[in-house]
C-alpha atoms as one frame of an Amber mdcrd trajectory, in Angstrom:
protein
  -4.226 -18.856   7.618  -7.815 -18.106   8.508  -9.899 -15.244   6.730 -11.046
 -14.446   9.953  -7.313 -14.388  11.189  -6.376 -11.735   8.064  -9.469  -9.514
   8.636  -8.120  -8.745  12.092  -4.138  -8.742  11.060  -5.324  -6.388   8.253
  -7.246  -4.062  10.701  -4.314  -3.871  12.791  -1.795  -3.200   9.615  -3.771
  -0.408   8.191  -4.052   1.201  11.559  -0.198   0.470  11.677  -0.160   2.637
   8.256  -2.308   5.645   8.902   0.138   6.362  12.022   2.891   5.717   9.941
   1.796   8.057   7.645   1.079  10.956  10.343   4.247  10.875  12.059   6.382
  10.100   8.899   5.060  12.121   5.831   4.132  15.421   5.396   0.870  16.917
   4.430   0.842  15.836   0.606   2.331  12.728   0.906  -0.011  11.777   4.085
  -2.935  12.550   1.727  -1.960  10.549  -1.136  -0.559   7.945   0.874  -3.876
   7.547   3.262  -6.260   7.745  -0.003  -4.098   4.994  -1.898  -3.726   2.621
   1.580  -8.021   3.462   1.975  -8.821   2.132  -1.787  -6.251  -0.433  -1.863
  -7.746  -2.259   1.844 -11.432  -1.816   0.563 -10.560  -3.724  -2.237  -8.385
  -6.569  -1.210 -11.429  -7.023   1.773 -14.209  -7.300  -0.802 -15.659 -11.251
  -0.281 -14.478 -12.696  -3.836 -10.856 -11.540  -3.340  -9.222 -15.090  -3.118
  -7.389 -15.811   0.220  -4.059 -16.488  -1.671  -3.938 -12.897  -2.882  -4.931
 -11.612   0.558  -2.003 -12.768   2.115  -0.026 -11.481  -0.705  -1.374  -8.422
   0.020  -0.553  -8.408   3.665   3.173  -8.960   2.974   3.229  -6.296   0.631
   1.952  -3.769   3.103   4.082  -5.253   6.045   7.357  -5.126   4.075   6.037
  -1.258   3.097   5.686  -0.716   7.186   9.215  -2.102   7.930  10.643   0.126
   4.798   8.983   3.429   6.361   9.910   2.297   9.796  13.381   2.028   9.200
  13.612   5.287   7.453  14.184   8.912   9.261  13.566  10.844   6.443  10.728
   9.282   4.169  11.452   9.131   0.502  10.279   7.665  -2.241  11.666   4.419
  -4.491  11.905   3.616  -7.924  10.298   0.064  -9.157  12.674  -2.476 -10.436
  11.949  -4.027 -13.921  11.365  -7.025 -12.262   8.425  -5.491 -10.675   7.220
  -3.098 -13.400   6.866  -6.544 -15.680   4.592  -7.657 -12.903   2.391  -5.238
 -13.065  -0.656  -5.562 -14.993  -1.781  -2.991 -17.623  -4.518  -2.018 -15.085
  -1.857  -1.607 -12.571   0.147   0.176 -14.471  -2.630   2.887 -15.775  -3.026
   3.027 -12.308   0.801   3.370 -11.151   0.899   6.157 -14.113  -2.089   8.004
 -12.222  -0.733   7.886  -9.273   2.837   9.707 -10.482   0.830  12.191 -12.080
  -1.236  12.989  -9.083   1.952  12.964  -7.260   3.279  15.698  -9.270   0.633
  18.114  -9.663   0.763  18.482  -5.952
């Protein structure tokens, strides 16, 4: 798949997101969720990010669309171990922000 080709699908996902994200969450959530989906597309569209992790990337964020989409009430979902040993200790300083942001609302 083309750069050019994920620039545009990854346009079109994000916008996908922020509506999500108004007509699903409410006013705390929206503002996490919008401020995490912001940082997380400015850096997976910065020039060195390898293609391969790109398209990860997309997937990750389409299967997150589909998950909210199917769900009437939005709530949130606990990481497998699976996943949480994927994570990187960056990622996970970062995961541990996140909760704690997520709580002091």
């Amino acid at each position: 798949m083309s750069a050019c080709v994920l620039v545009g699908e990854g346009k079109s996902l994000f916008r996908s997101i922020m509506r999500l994200h108004r007509t699903k969450l409410d006013v705390r959530m929206r503002s996490l969720g919008d401020a995490y989906a912001k940082k997380e597309f400015r850096l997976h569209y910065k020039p060195e990010v390898q293609e391969a992790h790109r398209v990860m990337f997309i997937r990750e964020w389409r299967n997150y669309v589909d998950l909210i989409s199917r769900q009437e009430n939005v709530v949130g979902k606990e990481l497998s171990e699976d996943q949480m040993g994927k994570l990187n200790d960056q990622q996970k300083v970062q995961l541990d922000s996140l909760k704690k942001s997520a709580e002091s609302l």
